[in-house]
Short mmCIF file of C-alpha atoms in Angstrom, two decimals:
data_model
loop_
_atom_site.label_atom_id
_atom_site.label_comp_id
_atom_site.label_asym_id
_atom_site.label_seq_id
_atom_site.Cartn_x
_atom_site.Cartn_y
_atom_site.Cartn_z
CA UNK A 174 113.11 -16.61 -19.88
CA UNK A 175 109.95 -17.98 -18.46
CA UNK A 176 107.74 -14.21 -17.04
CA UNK A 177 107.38 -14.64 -13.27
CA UNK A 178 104.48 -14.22 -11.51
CA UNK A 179 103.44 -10.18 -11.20
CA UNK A 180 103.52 -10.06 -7.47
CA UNK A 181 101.20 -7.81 -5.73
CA UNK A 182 102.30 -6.33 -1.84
CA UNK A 183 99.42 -4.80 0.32
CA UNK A 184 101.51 -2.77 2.68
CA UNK A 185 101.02 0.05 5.47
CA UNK A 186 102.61 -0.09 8.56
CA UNK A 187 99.73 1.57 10.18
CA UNK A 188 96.56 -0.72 11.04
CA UNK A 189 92.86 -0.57 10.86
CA UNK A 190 93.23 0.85 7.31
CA UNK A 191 91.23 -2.39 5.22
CA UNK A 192 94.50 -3.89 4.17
CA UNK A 193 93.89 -7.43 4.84
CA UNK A 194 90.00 -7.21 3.63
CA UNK A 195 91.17 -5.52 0.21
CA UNK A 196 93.98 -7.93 -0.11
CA UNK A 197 91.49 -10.95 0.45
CA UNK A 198 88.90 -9.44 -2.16
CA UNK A 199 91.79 -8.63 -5.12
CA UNK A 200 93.41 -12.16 -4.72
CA UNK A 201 89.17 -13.22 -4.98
CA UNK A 202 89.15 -11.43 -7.54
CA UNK A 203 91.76 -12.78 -9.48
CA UNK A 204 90.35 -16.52 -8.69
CA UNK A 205 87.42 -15.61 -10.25
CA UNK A 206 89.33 -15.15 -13.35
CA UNK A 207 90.60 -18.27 -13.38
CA UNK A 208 94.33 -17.00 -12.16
CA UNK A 209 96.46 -19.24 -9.85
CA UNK A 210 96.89 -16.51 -7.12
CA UNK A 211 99.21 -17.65 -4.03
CA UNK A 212 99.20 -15.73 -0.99
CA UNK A 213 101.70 -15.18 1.65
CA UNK A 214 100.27 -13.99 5.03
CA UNK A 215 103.02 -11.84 7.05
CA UNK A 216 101.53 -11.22 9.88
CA UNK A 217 101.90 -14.60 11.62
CA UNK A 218 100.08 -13.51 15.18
CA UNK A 219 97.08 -12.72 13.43
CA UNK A 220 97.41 -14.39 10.11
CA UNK A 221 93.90 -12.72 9.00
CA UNK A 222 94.20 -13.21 5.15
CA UNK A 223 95.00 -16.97 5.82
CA UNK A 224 92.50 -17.37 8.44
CA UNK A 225 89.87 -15.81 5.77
CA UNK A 226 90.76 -18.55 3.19
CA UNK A 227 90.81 -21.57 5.70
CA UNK A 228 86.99 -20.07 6.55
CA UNK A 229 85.99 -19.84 2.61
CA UNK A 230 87.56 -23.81 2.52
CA UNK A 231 85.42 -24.44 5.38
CA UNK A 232 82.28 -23.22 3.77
CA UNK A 233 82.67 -24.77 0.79
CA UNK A 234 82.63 -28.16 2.76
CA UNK A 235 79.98 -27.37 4.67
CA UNK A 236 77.38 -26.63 2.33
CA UNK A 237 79.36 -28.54 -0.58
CA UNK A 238 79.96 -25.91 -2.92
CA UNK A 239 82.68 -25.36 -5.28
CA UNK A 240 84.10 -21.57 -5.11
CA UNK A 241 87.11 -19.74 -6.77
CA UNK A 242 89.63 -19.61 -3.91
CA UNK A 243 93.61 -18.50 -3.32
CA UNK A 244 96.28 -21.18 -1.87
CA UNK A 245 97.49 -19.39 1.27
CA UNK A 246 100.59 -19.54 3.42
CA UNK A 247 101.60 -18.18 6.84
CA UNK A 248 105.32 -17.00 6.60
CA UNK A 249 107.13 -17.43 10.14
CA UNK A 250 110.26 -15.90 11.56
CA UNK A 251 112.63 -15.87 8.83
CA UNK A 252 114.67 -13.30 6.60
CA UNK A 253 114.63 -12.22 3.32
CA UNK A 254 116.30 -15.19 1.53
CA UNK A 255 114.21 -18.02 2.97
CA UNK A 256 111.26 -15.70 2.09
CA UNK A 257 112.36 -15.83 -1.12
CA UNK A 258 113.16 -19.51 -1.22
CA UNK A 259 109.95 -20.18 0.48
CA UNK A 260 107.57 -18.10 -2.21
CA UNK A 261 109.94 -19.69 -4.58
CA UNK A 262 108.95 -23.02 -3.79
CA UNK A 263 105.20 -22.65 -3.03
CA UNK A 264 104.18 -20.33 -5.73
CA UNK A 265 106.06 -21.89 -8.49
CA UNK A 266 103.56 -21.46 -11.75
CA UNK A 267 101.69 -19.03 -10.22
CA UNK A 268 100.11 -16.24 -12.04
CA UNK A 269 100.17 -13.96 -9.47
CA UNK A 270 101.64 -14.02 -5.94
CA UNK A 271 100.00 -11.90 -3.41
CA UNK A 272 101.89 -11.02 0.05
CA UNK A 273 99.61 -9.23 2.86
CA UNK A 274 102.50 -7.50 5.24
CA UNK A 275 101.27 -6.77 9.09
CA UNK A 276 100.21 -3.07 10.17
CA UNK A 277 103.12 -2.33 11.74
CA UNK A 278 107.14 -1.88 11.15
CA UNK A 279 108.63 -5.30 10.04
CA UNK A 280 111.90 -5.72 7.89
CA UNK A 281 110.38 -8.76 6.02
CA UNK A 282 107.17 -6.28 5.48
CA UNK A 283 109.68 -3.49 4.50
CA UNK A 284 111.46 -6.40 1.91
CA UNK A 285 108.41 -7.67 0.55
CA UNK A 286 107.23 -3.62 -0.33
CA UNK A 287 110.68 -3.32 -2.01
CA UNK A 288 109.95 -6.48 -4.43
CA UNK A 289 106.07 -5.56 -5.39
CA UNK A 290 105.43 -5.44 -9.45
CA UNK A 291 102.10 -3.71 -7.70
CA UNK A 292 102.10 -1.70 -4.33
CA UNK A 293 99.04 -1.45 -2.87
CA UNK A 294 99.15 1.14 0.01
CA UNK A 295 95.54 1.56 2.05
CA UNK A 296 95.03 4.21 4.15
CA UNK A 297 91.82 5.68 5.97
CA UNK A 298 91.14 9.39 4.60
CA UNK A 299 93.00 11.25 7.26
CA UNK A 300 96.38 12.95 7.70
CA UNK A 301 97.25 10.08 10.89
CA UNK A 302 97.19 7.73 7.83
CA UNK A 303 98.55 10.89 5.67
CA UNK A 304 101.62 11.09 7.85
CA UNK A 305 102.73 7.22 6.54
CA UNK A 306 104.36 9.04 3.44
CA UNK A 307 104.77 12.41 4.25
CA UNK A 308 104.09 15.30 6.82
CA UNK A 309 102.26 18.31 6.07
CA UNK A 310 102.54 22.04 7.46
CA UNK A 311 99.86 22.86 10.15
CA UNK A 312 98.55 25.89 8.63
CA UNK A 313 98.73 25.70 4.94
CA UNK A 314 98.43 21.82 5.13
CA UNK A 315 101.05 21.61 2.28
CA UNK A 316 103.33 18.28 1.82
CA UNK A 317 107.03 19.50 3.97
CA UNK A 318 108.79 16.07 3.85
CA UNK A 319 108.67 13.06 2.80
CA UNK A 320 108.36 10.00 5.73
CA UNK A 321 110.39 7.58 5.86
CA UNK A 322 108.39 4.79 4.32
CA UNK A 323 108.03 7.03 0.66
CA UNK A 324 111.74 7.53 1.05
CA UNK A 325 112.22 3.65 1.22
CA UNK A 326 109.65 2.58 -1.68
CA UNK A 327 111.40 5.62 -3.52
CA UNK A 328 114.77 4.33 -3.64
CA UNK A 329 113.37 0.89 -4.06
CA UNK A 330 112.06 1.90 -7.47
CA UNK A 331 115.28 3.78 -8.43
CA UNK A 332 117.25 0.57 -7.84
CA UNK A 333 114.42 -1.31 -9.51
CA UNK A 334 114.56 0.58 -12.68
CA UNK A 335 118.16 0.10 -13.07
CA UNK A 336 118.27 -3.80 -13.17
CA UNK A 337 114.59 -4.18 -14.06
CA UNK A 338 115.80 -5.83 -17.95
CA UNK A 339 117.79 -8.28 -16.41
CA UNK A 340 115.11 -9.19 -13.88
CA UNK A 341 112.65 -9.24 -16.50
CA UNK A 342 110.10 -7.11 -14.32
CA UNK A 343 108.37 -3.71 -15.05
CA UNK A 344 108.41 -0.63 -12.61
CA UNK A 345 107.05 -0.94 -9.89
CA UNK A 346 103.30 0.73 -9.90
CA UNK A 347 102.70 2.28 -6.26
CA UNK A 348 98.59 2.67 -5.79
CA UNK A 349 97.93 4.46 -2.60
CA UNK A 350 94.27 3.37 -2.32
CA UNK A 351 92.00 5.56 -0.17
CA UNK A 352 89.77 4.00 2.16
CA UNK A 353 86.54 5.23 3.98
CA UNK A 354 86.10 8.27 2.15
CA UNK A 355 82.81 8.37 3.13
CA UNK A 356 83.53 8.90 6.79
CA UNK A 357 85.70 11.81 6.06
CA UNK A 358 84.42 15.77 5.98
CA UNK A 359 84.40 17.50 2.79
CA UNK A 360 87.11 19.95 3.82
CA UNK A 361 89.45 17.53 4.93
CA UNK A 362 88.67 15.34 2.39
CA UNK A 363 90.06 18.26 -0.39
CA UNK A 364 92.84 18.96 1.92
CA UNK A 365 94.44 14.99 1.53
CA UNK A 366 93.14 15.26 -2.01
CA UNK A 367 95.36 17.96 -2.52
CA UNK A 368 98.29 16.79 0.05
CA UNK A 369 98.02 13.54 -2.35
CA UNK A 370 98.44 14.66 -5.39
CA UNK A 371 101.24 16.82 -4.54
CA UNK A 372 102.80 13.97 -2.96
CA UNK A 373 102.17 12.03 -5.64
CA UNK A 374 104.21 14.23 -8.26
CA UNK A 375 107.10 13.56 -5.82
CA UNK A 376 107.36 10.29 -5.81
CA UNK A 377 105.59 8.86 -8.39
CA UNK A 378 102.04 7.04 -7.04
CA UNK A 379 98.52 6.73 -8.65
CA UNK A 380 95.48 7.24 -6.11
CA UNK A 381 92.95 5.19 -6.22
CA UNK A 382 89.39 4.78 -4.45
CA UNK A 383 88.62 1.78 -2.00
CA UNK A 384 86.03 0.55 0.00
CA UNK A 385 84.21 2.97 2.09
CA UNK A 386 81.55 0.02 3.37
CA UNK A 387 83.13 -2.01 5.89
CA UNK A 388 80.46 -3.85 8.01
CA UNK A 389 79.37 -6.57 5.48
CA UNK A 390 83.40 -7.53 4.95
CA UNK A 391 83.28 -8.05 8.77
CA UNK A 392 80.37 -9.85 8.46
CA UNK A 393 81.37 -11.95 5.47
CA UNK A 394 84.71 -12.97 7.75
CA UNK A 395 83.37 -16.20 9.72
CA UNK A 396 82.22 -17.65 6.41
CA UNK A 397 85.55 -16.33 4.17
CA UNK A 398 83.10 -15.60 1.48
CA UNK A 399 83.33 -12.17 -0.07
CA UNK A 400 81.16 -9.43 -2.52
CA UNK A 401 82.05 -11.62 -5.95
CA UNK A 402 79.99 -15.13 -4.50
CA UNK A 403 76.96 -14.18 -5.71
CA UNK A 404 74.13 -16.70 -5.12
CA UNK A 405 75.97 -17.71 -1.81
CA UNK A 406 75.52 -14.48 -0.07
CA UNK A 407 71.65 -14.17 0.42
CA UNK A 408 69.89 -10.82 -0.02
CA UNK A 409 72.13 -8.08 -0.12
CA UNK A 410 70.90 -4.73 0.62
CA UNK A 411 71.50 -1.55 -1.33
CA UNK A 412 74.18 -0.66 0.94
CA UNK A 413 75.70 -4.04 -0.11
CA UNK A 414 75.70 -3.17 -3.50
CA UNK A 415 77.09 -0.40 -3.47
CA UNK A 416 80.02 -1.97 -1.81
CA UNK A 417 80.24 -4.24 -4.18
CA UNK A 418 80.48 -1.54 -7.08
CA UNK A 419 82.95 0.03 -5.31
CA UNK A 420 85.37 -3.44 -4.95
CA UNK A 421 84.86 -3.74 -8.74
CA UNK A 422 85.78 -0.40 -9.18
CA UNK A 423 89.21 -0.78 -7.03
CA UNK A 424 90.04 -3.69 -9.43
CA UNK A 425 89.41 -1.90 -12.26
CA UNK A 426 91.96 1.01 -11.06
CA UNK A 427 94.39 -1.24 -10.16
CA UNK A 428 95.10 -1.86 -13.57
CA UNK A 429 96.07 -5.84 -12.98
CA UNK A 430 97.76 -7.94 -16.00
CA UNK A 431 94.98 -10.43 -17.35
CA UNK A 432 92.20 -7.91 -18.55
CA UNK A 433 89.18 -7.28 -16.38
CA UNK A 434 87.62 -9.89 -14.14
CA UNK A 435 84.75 -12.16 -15.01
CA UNK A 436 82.70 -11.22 -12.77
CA UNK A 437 82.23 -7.56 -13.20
CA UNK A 438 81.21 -8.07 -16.17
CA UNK A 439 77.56 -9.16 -15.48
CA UNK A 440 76.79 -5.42 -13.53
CA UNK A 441 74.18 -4.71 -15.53
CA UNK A 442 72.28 -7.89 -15.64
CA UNK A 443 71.56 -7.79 -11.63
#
């Protein structure tokens, strides 16, 4: 039996937490290393992953340059079998499909979560974001519930691990990836520390760090080009490179199949 395509979902049903910016860069990413990534955009009002492709195509013609770049689809009112049938058909020989779910409720988002070989789950270093998969106590701060989202990837990777031989897929690795840590005071910042990592006992997530630089990803938008198109990008500021260290950091942690990316291999030599 031929090994599908490890399919990576960026999901949070809260927005404004870097999802569509860290999806863009790992699907980059995984150009760069020569993968066949296909992505599936969700969120058809704003379609911002697609919309950051169709600008990195545009670029490419414009100044006639040849970069590593992700084959990108908008999905549009249907349900969870002519999802299927439509990734099935688009993505066929793919090394990796990529699906970038909208910030908000959705029961295609919720399906698409379910089905992830990787879940990527940003969130902004705050208990707002905090409260996606779980509620604290007010005083002590300490984890009282799970929400309903943890519930639902929970049980998804119960059901998972019972028919995962005859679907030929792994378990399901959850990465709750923690964005803007930066922005975040050091006493809160211990407090979802800890709140994470008792969560993530519970139900069974790594933690990972993410991108606490935002600007220059809003700035790269309009052109679609991103941290990894080096020579293209002009001169980039420290502030810029640390950004940069931290993307190749995130795709280290996420522990993708295919070994570690071209290039973050050259750190050294810039």
């Amino acid at each position: 039996m031929a090994t599908p395509a490890h399919r990576i979902v960026f999901a949070n049903e809260k927005g404004g937490t870097g999802k569509s910016t860290t999806a863009v860069h790992v699907a980059a990413a995984l150009a760069f290393r020569g993968a066949r990534v296909v992505a599936f955009d969700l969120d058809h009002r704003q379609r911002t992953m697609c919309r950051y492709f169709e600008n990195r195509a545009e670029t490419m013609q414009r100044r006639g340059i040849d970069l590593p770049t992700v084959e990108c689809h908008v999905a549009e009112d249907m349900d969870e079998a002519a999802f299927e049938d439509f990734v099935a058909e688009r993505a066929d020989g793919a090394d990796f499909v990529l699906i970038d779910t909208p910030g908000r409720d959705d029961p295609l988002a919720r399906h698409a979560a379910t089905t992830a070989d990787t879940l990527v789950t940003p969130m902004n270093d705050s208990f707002v974001d905090f409260d996606l998969i779980g509620q604290v106590e007010g005083e002590s701060f300490k984890v009282k519930k799970l929400s309903f989202y943890a519930e639902l990837i929970w049980e998804a990777r119960i059901k998972r691990g019972r028919s995962q031989i005859e679907q030929n897929r792994t378990q399901m690795d959850w990465v709750v990836v923690r964005n803007r840590t930066g922005h975040t005071e050091a006493r809160n910042m211990a407090r979802i520390e800890q709140a994470l990592a008792e969560m993530s006992k519970r139900v069974g997530f790594r933690v990972a760090k993410g991108l606490s630089e935002r600007v220059i990803y809003r700035e790269l938008f309009p052109s679609g080009l991103t941290l990894l198109d080096k020579g293209h990008l002009g001169d980039l500021g420290t502030s810029h490179l640390v950004a940069r260290q931290e993307l190749r950091g995130l795709i280290a942690s996420l522990r993708l199949p295919g070994g570690p990316a071209a290039p973050f291999e050259v750190e050294a030599a810039e």
